[in-house]
Coordinates of C-alpha atoms and ligand atoms in Angstrom, one line a residue:
M1 CA 91.4 71.8 95.6
K2 CA 90.7 73.4 99.0
I3 CA 91.1 77.2 98.7
G4 CA 91.4 79.6 101.6
V5 CA 90.2 83.1 100.9
Y6 CA 91.6 85.9 103.1
G7 CA 90.3 89.4 102.7
G8 CA 91.4 92.6 104.5
S9 CA 92.5 96.2 104.2
F10 CA 96.2 95.4 104.8
D11 CA 96.9 99.0 105.6
P12 CA 99.7 98.2 106.0
V13 CA 100.6 94.5 105.8
H14 CA 102.1 93.2 109.1
N15 CA 103.4 90.0 110.7
G16 CA 100.0 89.2 112.1
H17 CA 98.6 88.9 108.5
I18 CA 101.6 86.7 107.5
A19 CA 101.1 84.5 110.6
M20 CA 97.4 84.1 109.6
I21 CA 98.3 83.0 106.1
R22 CA 101.0 80.6 107.3
S23 CA 98.9 79.1 110.1
A24 CA 95.9 78.6 107.8
L25 CA 98.1 76.7 105.3
K26 CA 99.7 74.7 108.1
S27 CA 96.2 73.7 109.4
G28 CA 95.7 71.1 106.7
F29 CA 92.2 72.5 105.9
I30 CA 93.4 74.2 102.7
D31 CA 95.9 73.8 99.9
C32 CA 96.4 77.5 99.0
V33 CA 95.4 81.0 100.0
I34 CA 93.9 83.7 97.8
V35 CA 94.5 87.0 99.5
I36 CA 92.1 89.8 98.5
P37 CA 93.1 93.4 99.5
S38 CA 89.9 95.3 99.8
V39 CA 88.7 97.9 97.3
R40 CA 85.5 99.2 98.8
N41 CA 85.3 97.5 102.2
S42 CA 81.9 97.9 103.8
F43 CA 83.4 98.7 107.1
K44 CA 86.0 101.2 105.9
L45 CA 84.6 102.8 102.8
Y46 CA 87.1 105.5 101.8
T47 CA 88.5 105.6 105.3
N48 CA 91.5 103.4 104.6
K49 CA 94.7 105.3 104.9
L50 CA 95.8 104.4 101.4
P51 CA 93.8 104.0 98.2
P52 CA 93.3 100.3 97.1
P53 CA 96.2 99.9 94.5
Y54 CA 98.9 100.7 97.1
R55 CA 97.5 98.0 99.4
F56 CA 97.2 95.5 96.5
Y57 CA 100.8 96.0 95.3
M58 CA 102.1 96.2 98.8
M59 CA 100.6 92.7 99.6
K60 CA 101.8 91.4 96.2
E61 CA 105.4 92.6 96.8
T62 CA 105.3 91.2 100.3
V63 CA 104.1 87.7 99.2
E64 CA 106.7 87.7 96.5
G65 CA 109.5 89.1 98.6
M66 CA 108.9 86.6 101.4
G67 CA 108.6 83.8 98.9
L68 CA 105.3 82.6 100.4
K69 CA 104.3 79.4 98.5
N70 CA 100.7 78.7 97.4
V71 CA 99.7 82.2 98.1
F72 CA 98.1 84.3 95.4
V73 CA 97.1 88.0 95.7
S74 CA 93.9 88.7 93.8
D75 CA 92.5 91.9 92.3
I76 CA 89.0 90.4 91.9
E77 CA 87.4 93.3 93.8
Y78 CA 88.4 95.8 91.1
G79 CA 85.8 94.1 88.9
I80 CA 83.0 94.7 91.4
D81 CA 81.0 97.9 91.3
G82 CA 79.9 99.3 94.6
V83 CA 80.7 97.9 98.1
S84 CA 82.7 94.6 98.0
Y85 CA 80.7 92.6 100.5
T86 CA 82.1 89.2 101.4
S87 CA 79.1 87.5 99.8
V88 CA 79.5 89.4 96.6
V89 CA 83.2 88.7 96.4
L90 CA 82.6 85.0 97.1
A91 CA 79.8 84.8 94.5
K92 CA 82.2 86.1 91.9
L93 CA 85.2 84.0 93.0
T94 CA 83.3 80.8 93.1
S95 CA 81.3 81.2 89.9
D96 CA 82.2 79.0 87.0
E97 CA 82.7 82.0 84.7
Y98 CA 85.5 83.6 86.8
I99 CA 89.0 82.6 86.0
I100 CA 91.2 82.4 89.0
P101 CA 94.6 83.2 87.6
F102 CA 96.4 81.3 90.4
L103 CA 94.6 78.1 89.5
T104 CA 94.9 78.4 85.7
D105 CA 98.6 79.4 86.0
N106 CA 99.2 76.2 87.9
G107 CA 97.3 74.1 85.3
I108 CA 94.3 73.5 87.5
K109 CA 90.9 73.6 85.8
R110 CA 88.8 76.6 86.8
K111 CA 85.3 75.3 86.6
K112 CA 83.8 73.6 89.6
A113 CA 82.1 71.2 87.2
E114 CA 85.5 70.1 85.9
E115 CA 87.4 69.9 89.1
H116 CA 85.8 70.3 92.5
H117 CA 87.0 73.3 94.5
E118 CA 86.0 74.0 98.1
F119 CA 86.3 77.5 99.5
F120 CA 87.1 78.6 103.0
W121 CA 86.7 82.1 104.3
I122 CA 89.6 82.8 106.6
M123 CA 88.9 85.0 109.6
G124 CA 89.9 85.8 113.1
S125 CA 88.0 84.1 115.9
D126 CA 87.2 87.5 117.3
T127 CA 85.0 88.2 114.2
L128 CA 83.3 84.8 114.4
G129 CA 81.0 86.0 117.2
T130 CA 79.7 88.8 115.0
F131 CA 79.5 86.8 111.8
E132 CA 75.7 86.4 112.0
N133 CA 75.4 90.2 111.7
W134 CA 77.4 90.4 108.5
Y135 CA 75.7 91.3 105.2
K136 CA 74.0 88.1 104.0
P137 CA 75.8 85.6 106.2
G138 CA 73.7 82.7 104.9
E139 CA 74.8 83.5 101.3
I140 CA 78.4 83.6 102.4
L141 CA 78.0 80.1 103.8
N142 CA 76.6 78.8 100.6
Y143 CA 79.8 79.7 98.9
A144 CA 82.4 78.9 101.6
S145 CA 83.0 77.4 104.9
L146 CA 84.4 79.5 107.7
L147 CA 88.0 78.9 108.7
A148 CA 88.6 80.8 112.0
A149 CA 91.9 81.3 113.7
V150 CA 92.2 80.8 117.4
R151 CA 95.1 81.7 119.5
P152 CA 96.1 79.1 122.1
G153 CA 94.2 79.8 125.3
D154 CA 91.9 82.2 123.6
D155 CA 89.1 79.8 122.6
T156 CA 86.4 80.6 125.3
D157 CA 83.6 81.8 123.0
V158 CA 84.6 80.1 119.9
E159 CA 82.6 76.9 120.4
K160 CA 79.5 78.9 121.3
A161 CA 79.8 81.0 118.2
K162 CA 80.5 77.9 116.1
A163 CA 77.4 76.2 117.4
S164 CA 75.2 79.2 116.9
I165 CA 76.3 79.6 113.3
K166 CA 75.6 75.9 112.7
K167 CA 72.2 76.1 114.3
N168 CA 71.0 79.4 112.7
L169 CA 72.6 79.3 109.3
G170 CA 73.6 75.7 108.8
G171 CA 77.2 76.5 107.8
K172 CA 80.4 74.7 108.4
V173 CA 83.0 76.3 110.7
E174 CA 86.5 75.0 111.1
I175 CA 88.9 76.2 113.6
F176 CA 92.7 76.4 113.2
R177 CA 95.5 77.3 115.6
L178 CA 97.1 80.7 115.0
D179 CA 100.8 80.9 115.8
G180 CA 102.4 84.3 115.9
I181 CA 102.3 87.7 117.3
E182 CA 99.1 89.9 117.6
C183 CA 99.4 93.2 115.8
S184 CA 97.1 95.9 114.3
S185 CA 97.7 98.0 111.3
S186 CA 96.2 101.1 112.8
Q187 CA 98.4 100.8 115.9
I188 CA 101.5 100.5 113.7
T189 CA 100.7 103.7 111.8
S190 CA 99.6 105.7 114.8
S191 CA 102.7 104.6 116.9
G192 CA 105.2 104.8 114.1
D193 CA 106.6 101.5 115.3
Y194 CA 107.1 99.4 112.2
S195 CA 109.0 96.5 113.9
Q196 CA 106.1 94.1 113.1
V197 CA 106.1 95.0 109.4
P198 CA 107.8 92.5 107.0
E199 CA 111.0 93.7 105.2
P200 CA 109.5 93.7 101.7
T201 CA 106.5 95.7 103.0
L202 CA 108.8 98.2 104.6
E203 CA 110.8 98.7 101.4
F204 CA 107.5 99.4 99.6
I205 CA 106.4 101.9 102.2
K206 CA 109.8 103.7 102.1
R207 CA 110.0 103.7 98.3
H208 CA 106.6 105.5 98.0
A209 CA 107.0 107.5 101.2
L210 CA 103.6 106.2 102.6
Y211 CA 102.1 106.8 106.0
T212 CA 103.8 110.2 106.2
E213 CA 102.4 113.7 106.7
N214 CA 101.8 114.0 102.9
T215 CA 99.7 110.8 102.7
K216 CA 97.4 112.0 105.5
L217 CA 95.9 114.5 103.1
E218 CA 95.2 117.0 105.7
G219 CA 93.2 120.0 104.4
V220 CA 91.8 117.9 101.5
S221 CA 88.0 117.6 101.4
D222 CA 86.3 114.3 101.9
E223 CA 84.9 114.6 98.4
A224 CA 88.3 114.9 96.9
R225 CA 89.7 112.1 99.0
K226 CA 86.8 109.9 97.7
Q227 CA 87.5 111.0 94.2
F228 CA 91.2 110.2 94.6
F229 CA 90.4 106.6 95.8
E230 CA 87.9 106.1 93.0
A231 CA 90.4 107.5 90.4
A232 CA 93.0 105.1 91.7
V233 CA 90.5 102.2 91.2
W234 CA 89.6 103.4 87.7
M235 CA 93.2 103.8 86.6
Y236 CA 94.0 100.2 87.8
R237 CA 92.3 99.1 84.5
Y238 CA 94.6 101.2 82.3
L239 CA 98.0 101.3 84.0
G240 CA 100.6 98.8 85.1
G241 CA 101.6 98.8 88.8
K242 CA 104.7 100.9 88.6
R243 CA 103.1 103.7 86.6
L244 CA 99.9 103.6 88.6
L245 CA 101.8 104.1 91.8
H246 CA 103.9 106.8 90.2
T247 CA 100.9 108.8 89.2
L248 CA 99.3 108.4 92.6
N249 CA 102.5 109.5 94.3
V250 CA 102.4 112.6 92.2
G251 CA 98.9 113.2 93.6
Y252 CA 100.1 113.1 97.2
L253 CA 103.1 115.3 96.5
S254 CA 101.0 117.8 94.5
A255 CA 98.6 118.2 97.4
H256 CA 101.5 118.8 99.7
L257 CA 103.1 121.4 97.5
A258 CA 99.6 123.0 97.0
G259 CA 99.5 123.5 100.8
L260 CA 102.9 125.2 100.7
Y261 CA 102.1 127.6 97.8
G262 CA 98.5 128.6 98.5
C263 CA 97.0 126.4 95.8
D264 CA 93.8 124.4 96.0
K265 CA 94.8 121.1 97.6
D266 CA 91.8 119.2 96.2
K267 CA 92.6 120.2 92.6
A268 CA 96.3 119.4 93.0
L269 CA 95.6 116.0 94.4
I270 CA 93.2 115.0 91.6
A271 CA 95.3 116.6 88.8
G272 CA 98.5 115.0 90.1
A273 CA 97.0 111.6 90.7
L274 CA 95.5 111.5 87.2
H275 CA 98.3 113.1 85.2
D276 CA 99.6 109.9 83.5
C277 CA 96.2 108.1 83.2
A278 CA 96.4 107.9 79.4
K279 CA 100.0 106.8 79.1
E280 CA 99.4 103.1 78.4
L281 CA 96.5 103.5 76.0
P282 CA 97.1 102.5 72.4
I283 CA 99.1 105.2 70.7
E284 CA 96.5 105.9 68.0
Q285 CA 93.9 106.4 70.7
Q286 CA 96.2 108.8 72.6
L287 CA 96.8 110.8 69.4
E288 CA 93.1 111.1 68.7
M289 CA 92.3 112.1 72.3
A290 CA 95.2 114.6 72.4
K291 CA 93.9 116.2 69.2
R292 CA 90.5 116.7 70.8
Y293 CA 92.0 118.6 73.7
S294 CA 94.8 120.6 72.1
G295 CA 94.5 120.3 68.3
D296 CA 97.8 119.8 66.6
L297 CA 99.9 121.3 69.4
F298 CA 101.3 117.9 70.6
T299 CA 102.1 115.1 68.1
E300 CA 105.2 113.6 69.5
K301 CA 104.6 110.1 70.9
K302 CA 106.2 110.8 74.3
I303 CA 104.2 113.9 74.9
I304 CA 100.7 113.1 73.7
H305 CA 99.6 111.2 76.7
S306 CA 99.4 114.5 78.6
S307 CA 96.7 116.2 76.5
A308 CA 95.2 112.7 75.8
G309 CA 94.9 112.4 79.6
A310 CA 92.9 115.6 79.8
T311 CA 90.4 114.3 77.3
F312 CA 90.3 110.9 79.0
V313 CA 89.4 112.2 82.5
K314 CA 87.0 114.7 81.0
E315 CA 85.1 112.0 79.1
D316 CA 85.4 109.0 81.4
L317 CA 85.3 110.7 84.8
G318 CA 83.3 113.8 83.9
I319 CA 86.0 116.1 85.2
E320 CA 85.3 119.6 83.7
D321 CA 87.5 121.8 85.8
K322 CA 89.8 123.6 83.3
D323 CA 92.5 124.1 85.9
I324 CA 92.8 120.4 86.5
L325 CA 92.6 119.5 82.8
D326 CA 95.3 122.0 81.9
A327 CA 97.6 120.8 84.7
I328 CA 97.3 117.3 83.2
C329 CA 97.7 118.6 79.7
Y330 CA 100.9 120.5 80.3
H331 CA 102.6 118.2 82.9
T332 CA 105.2 116.9 80.5
T333 CA 106.2 120.1 78.7
G334 CA 105.1 123.0 80.8
R335 CA 104.1 126.2 78.9
G336 CA 104.2 129.9 79.0
N337 CA 102.2 131.7 81.7
M338 CA 101.9 128.6 83.9
T339 CA 99.5 128.6 86.8
V340 CA 100.8 127.6 90.3
L341 CA 98.8 124.3 89.9
E342 CA 100.5 123.6 86.5
K343 CA 103.9 124.2 88.0
I344 CA 103.2 122.0 90.9
V345 CA 102.1 119.0 88.8
Y346 CA 104.9 119.5 86.4
L347 CA 107.4 119.5 89.3
A348 CA 105.8 116.7 91.3
D349 CA 105.9 114.4 88.3
K350 CA 109.6 114.7 88.1
I351 CA 110.5 114.4 91.8
E352 CA 107.8 112.2 93.5
P353 CA 109.4 109.9 96.1
A354 CA 109.8 106.8 93.9
R355 CA 111.7 108.7 91.2
N356 CA 115.4 107.9 91.2
Y357 CA 116.7 108.7 87.7
M358 CA 119.2 111.2 89.1
D359 CA 120.1 112.8 92.4
L360 CA 116.9 114.7 93.1
G361 CA 117.9 115.7 96.6
P362 CA 118.6 119.4 95.8
I363 CA 115.4 119.9 93.7
R364 CA 113.3 118.1 96.4
E365 CA 114.8 120.4 99.0
T366 CA 114.2 123.5 97.0
A367 CA 110.6 122.5 96.2
E368 CA 109.8 122.9 99.9
H369 CA 110.5 126.7 99.8
D370 CA 110.9 128.0 96.3
L371 CA 108.5 126.7 93.6
D372 CA 109.9 128.7 90.7
E373 CA 113.5 127.8 91.5
A374 CA 112.6 124.1 91.8
V375 CA 110.8 124.2 88.4
R376 CA 113.9 126.0 86.9
M377 CA 116.2 123.3 88.3
T378 CA 113.9 120.6 86.9
A379 CA 113.6 122.3 83.5
D380 CA 117.4 122.7 83.4
A381 CA 117.9 118.9 84.0
V382 CA 115.4 118.2 81.2
R383 CA 117.2 120.7 78.9
N384 CA 120.5 118.9 79.5
K385 CA 118.9 115.5 78.9
F386 CA 117.5 116.7 75.6
K387 CA 120.8 118.2 74.6
S388 CA 122.6 114.9 75.2
Q389 CA 120.0 113.0 73.2
G390 CA 120.1 115.6 70.4
R391 CA 116.4 116.3 70.8
E392 CA 114.6 119.5 70.2
M393 CA 112.5 120.9 73.0
H394 CA 108.9 121.7 72.4
P395 CA 108.1 125.4 71.7
V396 CA 105.8 125.5 74.8
T397 CA 108.8 124.4 77.0
I398 CA 111.0 127.1 75.5
Q399 CA 108.2 129.6 76.4
M400 CA 108.2 128.3 80.0
M401 CA 111.9 128.7 80.2
K402 CA 111.7 132.2 78.9
D403 CA 109.1 133.0 81.5
L404 CA 111.3 131.7 84.2
G405 CA 114.3 133.7 83.0
M406 CA 116.2 130.7 81.9
I407 CA 116.6 131.9 78.3
Ligands
FE2_1 FE1 103.7 111.9 82.0
FE2_2 FE1 104.4 111.0 85.2

């Protein structure tokens, strides 16, 4: 099988990317495309607008939503420590040990020895000229041929670059014709003109309120931004897509609310983003981790992920900040004497943009100017839900309500 490999930031996905995939498939050089949204791109390390999981799931939903055939979105870079150089990604992808889900799902044997696979690295012709300056270009060519897109009438330097790569590195370069409009992700986000963004991508962006003021993370330190990106990559291992994006959305919203209420934005971003990290761990593990943070305070299955999360980030990520750990621990229940940070994460969890379990408009609007009132409204909705389900509220929640004058 001839496999095209297309890497990029996809921040956001646009029609130019789709045209690239479609044209490459039409070229006849390849049978399928593996799209790899970058995790730690050497050119844009931590400078992408969105952390990796958003870009991965955005591409996945786009490919599925557009019904693109023979296109597979791969998370292979999540298994690579450090910078995901093209040569490193290709070494892993082409190794006999790595299982390419797309191939195995389609009943195609994974090992090169069993069935011959040929790999092609898909790229724009504009990057062909600089290819020899990439990290270990010779190694890249050991794993894959280059498959470069050329726009009609835009092929002046292509033959020169092709000849130079052949002469200096001995690699194979194939050229294919690119049909479609030229666009750029950064131009889309800076102009706010999303007309070249496919419909499923746009839906994804709207659902999670991406590329907005909140996701710019103004006032957040570079260190916290980096920690946020790395936390997102770390959580990819432990959470399914929907929950992972929820918990990251809470990070963005918490940072925004922190800005409004004079709270530390860095802490709010990290506490919010990590609040649900333990939720999909085996329940016994959650119980044991919860115990280590808060003794026997929380034992109910639905609640323990909160204090388990505090232990999890402390032990796996080395986060020692008590403010952050407590905000994670009490995000489900609240408690008496809550800090502003705890209120923010508690609230953001219930109203982040992708939440739609009830009409959240009034609480979202209140959250912009009166934190305590928004927390009260949220707690009241929770109280009603518990009542209708005949459930008892946790004593720490009752204490929070007393503090807020609700009881
Ligand atoms: Fe939670
Ligand atoms: Fe949550």
